[in-house]
Tab-separated table of C-alpha atoms in Angstrom:
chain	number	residue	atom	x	y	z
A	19	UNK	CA	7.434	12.923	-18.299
A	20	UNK	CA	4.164	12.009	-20.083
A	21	UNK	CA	3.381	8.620	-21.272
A	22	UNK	CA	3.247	8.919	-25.680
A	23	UNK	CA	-0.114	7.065	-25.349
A	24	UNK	CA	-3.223	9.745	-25.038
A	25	UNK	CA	-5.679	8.712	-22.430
A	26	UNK	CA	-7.848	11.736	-23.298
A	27	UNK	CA	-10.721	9.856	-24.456
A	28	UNK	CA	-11.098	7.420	-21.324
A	29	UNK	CA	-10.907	10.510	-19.140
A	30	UNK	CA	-13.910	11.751	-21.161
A	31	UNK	CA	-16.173	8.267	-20.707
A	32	UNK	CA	-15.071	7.661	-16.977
A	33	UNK	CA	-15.552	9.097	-13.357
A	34	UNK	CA	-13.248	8.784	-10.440
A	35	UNK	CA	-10.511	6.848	-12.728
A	36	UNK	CA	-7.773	10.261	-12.705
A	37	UNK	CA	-5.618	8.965	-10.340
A	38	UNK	CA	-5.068	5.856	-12.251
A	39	UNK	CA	-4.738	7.752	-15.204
A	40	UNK	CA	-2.252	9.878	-13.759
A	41	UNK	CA	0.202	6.983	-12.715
A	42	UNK	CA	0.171	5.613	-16.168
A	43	UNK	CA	0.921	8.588	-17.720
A	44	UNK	CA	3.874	9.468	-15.129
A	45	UNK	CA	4.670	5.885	-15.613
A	46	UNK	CA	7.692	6.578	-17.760
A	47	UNK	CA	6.957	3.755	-19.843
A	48	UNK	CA	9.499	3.580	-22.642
A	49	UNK	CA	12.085	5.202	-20.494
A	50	UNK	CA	15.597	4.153	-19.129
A	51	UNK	CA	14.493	3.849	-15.605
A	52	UNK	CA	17.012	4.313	-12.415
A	53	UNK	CA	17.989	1.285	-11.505
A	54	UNK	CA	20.624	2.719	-7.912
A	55	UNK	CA	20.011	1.518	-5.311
A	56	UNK	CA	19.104	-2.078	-5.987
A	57	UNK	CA	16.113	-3.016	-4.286
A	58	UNK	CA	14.295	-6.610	-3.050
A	59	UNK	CA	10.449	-7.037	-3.073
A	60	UNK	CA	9.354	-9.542	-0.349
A	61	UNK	CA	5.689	-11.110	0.683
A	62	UNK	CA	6.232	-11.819	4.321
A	63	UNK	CA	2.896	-12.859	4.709
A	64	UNK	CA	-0.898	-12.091	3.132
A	65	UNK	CA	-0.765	-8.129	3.777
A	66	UNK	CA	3.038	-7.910	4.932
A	67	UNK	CA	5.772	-7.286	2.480
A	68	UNK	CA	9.239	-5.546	2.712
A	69	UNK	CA	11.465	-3.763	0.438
A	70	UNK	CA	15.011	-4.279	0.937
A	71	UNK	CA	17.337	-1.592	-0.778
A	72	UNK	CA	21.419	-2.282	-0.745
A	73	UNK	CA	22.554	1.553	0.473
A	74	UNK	CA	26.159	0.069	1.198
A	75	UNK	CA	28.273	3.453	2.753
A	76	UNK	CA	24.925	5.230	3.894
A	77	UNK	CA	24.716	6.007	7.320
A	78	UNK	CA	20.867	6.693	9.046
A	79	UNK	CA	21.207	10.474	9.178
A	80	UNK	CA	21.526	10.063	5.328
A	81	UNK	CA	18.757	8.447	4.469
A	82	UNK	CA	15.396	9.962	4.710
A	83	UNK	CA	12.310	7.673	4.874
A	84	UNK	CA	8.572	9.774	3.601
A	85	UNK	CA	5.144	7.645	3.173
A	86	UNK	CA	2.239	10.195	1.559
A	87	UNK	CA	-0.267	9.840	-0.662
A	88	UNK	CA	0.236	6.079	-1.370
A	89	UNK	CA	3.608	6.610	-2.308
A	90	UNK	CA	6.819	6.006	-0.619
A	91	UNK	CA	9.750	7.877	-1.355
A	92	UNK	CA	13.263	6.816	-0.161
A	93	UNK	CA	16.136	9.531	-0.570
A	94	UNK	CA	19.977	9.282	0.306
A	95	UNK	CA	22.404	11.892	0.386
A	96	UNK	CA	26.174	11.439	1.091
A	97	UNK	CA	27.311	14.336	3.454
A	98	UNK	CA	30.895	15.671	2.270
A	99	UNK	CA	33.644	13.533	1.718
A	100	UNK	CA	35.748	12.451	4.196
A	101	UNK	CA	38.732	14.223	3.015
A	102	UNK	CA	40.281	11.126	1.333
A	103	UNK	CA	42.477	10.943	-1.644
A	104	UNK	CA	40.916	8.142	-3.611
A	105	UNK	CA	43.219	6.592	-6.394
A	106	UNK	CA	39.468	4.398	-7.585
A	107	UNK	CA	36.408	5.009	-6.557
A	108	UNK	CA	33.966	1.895	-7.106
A	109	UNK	CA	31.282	2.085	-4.479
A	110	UNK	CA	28.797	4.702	-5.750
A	111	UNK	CA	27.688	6.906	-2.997
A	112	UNK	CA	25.711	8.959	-5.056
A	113	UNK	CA	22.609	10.692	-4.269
A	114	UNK	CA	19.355	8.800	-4.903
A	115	UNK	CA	15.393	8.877	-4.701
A	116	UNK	CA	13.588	5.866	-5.156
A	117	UNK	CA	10.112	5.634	-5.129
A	118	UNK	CA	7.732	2.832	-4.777
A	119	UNK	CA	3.675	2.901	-5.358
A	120	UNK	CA	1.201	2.108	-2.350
A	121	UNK	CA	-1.589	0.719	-2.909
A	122	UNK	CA	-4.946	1.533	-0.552
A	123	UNK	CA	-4.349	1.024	2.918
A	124	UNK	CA	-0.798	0.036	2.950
A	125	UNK	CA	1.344	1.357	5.649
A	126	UNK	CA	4.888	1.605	6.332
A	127	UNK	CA	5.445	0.097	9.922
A	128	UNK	CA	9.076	0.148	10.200
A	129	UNK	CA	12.439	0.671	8.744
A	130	UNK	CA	15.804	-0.825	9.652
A	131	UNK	CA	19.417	-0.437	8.531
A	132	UNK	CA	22.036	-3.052	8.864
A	133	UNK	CA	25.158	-4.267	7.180
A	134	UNK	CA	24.294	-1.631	4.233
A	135	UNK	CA	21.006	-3.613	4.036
A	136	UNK	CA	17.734	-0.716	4.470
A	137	UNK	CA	14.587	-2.442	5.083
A	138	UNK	CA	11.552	-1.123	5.026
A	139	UNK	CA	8.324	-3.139	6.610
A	140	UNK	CA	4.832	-2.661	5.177
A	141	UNK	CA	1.333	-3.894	6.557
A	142	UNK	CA	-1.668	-3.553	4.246
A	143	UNK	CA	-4.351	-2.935	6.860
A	144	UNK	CA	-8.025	-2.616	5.577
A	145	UNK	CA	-10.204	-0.272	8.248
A	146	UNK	CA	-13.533	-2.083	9.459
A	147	UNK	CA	-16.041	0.220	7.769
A	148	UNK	CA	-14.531	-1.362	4.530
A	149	UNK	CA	-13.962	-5.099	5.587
A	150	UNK	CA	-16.454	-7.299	4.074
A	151	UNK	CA	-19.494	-7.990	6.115
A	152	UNK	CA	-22.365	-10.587	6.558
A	153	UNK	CA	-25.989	-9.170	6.440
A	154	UNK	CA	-28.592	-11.396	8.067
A	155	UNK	CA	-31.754	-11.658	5.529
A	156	UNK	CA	-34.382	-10.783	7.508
A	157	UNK	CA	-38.229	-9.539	6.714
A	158	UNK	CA	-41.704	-9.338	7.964
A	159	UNK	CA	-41.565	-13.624	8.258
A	160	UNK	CA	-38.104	-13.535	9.873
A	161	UNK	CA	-38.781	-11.104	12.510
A	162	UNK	CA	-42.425	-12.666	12.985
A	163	UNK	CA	-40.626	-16.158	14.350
A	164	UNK	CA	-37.787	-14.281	16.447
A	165	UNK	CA	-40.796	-12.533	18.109
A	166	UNK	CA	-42.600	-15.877	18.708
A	167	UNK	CA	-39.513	-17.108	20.340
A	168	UNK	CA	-38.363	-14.736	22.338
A	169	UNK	CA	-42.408	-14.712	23.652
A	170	UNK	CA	-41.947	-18.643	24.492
A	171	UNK	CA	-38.857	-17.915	26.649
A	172	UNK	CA	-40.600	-15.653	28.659
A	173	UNK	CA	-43.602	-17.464	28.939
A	174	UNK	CA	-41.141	-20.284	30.375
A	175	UNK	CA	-39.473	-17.409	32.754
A	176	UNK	CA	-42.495	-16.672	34.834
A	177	UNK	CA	-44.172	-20.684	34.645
């Protein structure tokens, strides 16, 4: 469902910005959202969190876990009932997709269920090329007084 705000003219004026674009405008903002299952949001640590979702009556065969395209997408799906003849039904065992935005580099690590408690593990893991890194300033002067020190240690080596 599209956003009622047009974004038209900041797709016209910027490069490389669609995909943000494209969340906003898939956003549903304005909507009723889903709130089944109920979910927790935890920092563990600096790039660890975990989402904890309350799928009470699910068993692990009915819950499918799938990470793509920094998205994760959590669907359950209650096979049959158990031939019971309920007088009230309270617990809702009803089919559900969640899904939760990634950002860059984020990766699901694990995924547990206990007590009707799924939780999900996530590790935001930056690759090297991208860490930050240190660059040495170094020139015509610079490389002058390395060589002028490295010739003084072997002029040490062979006295």
């Amino acid at each position: 469902m599209r956003s009622a705000f047009d974004f038209s003219p900041f797709r016209r004026s910027t490069i490389g910005f669609d995909r943000l674009f494209d969340l906003l405008e898939d956003s549903g903002i304005g909507e009723a959202s889903e709130n089944y299952p109920p979910f927790d949001l935890v920092k563990v640590r600096d790039d660890e969190y975990r989402i904890d979702l309350a799928v009470a009556g699910f068993k692990r065969d009915e819950i499918d876990i799938t990470a793509q395209q920094n998205q994760l997408i959590v669907k359950g799906r209650k096979s049959g009932d158990e031939g019971h003849d309920y007088i009230h039904r309270g617990i809702a065992l009803r089919a559900f997709e969640r899904r939760f935005g990634l950002a860059d580099h984020v990766q699901v690590t694990d995924a547990d269920l206990e007590n009707g408690l799924l939780s999900i593990s996530l590790k935001r893991e930056i690759p090297e090329a991208m860490k930050p890194k240190k660059i040495e300033i170094g020139g015509k002067s610079g490389q002058s007084e390395q060589k002028a020190i490295e010739m003084q240690a072997e002029e040490k080596e062979t006295a």
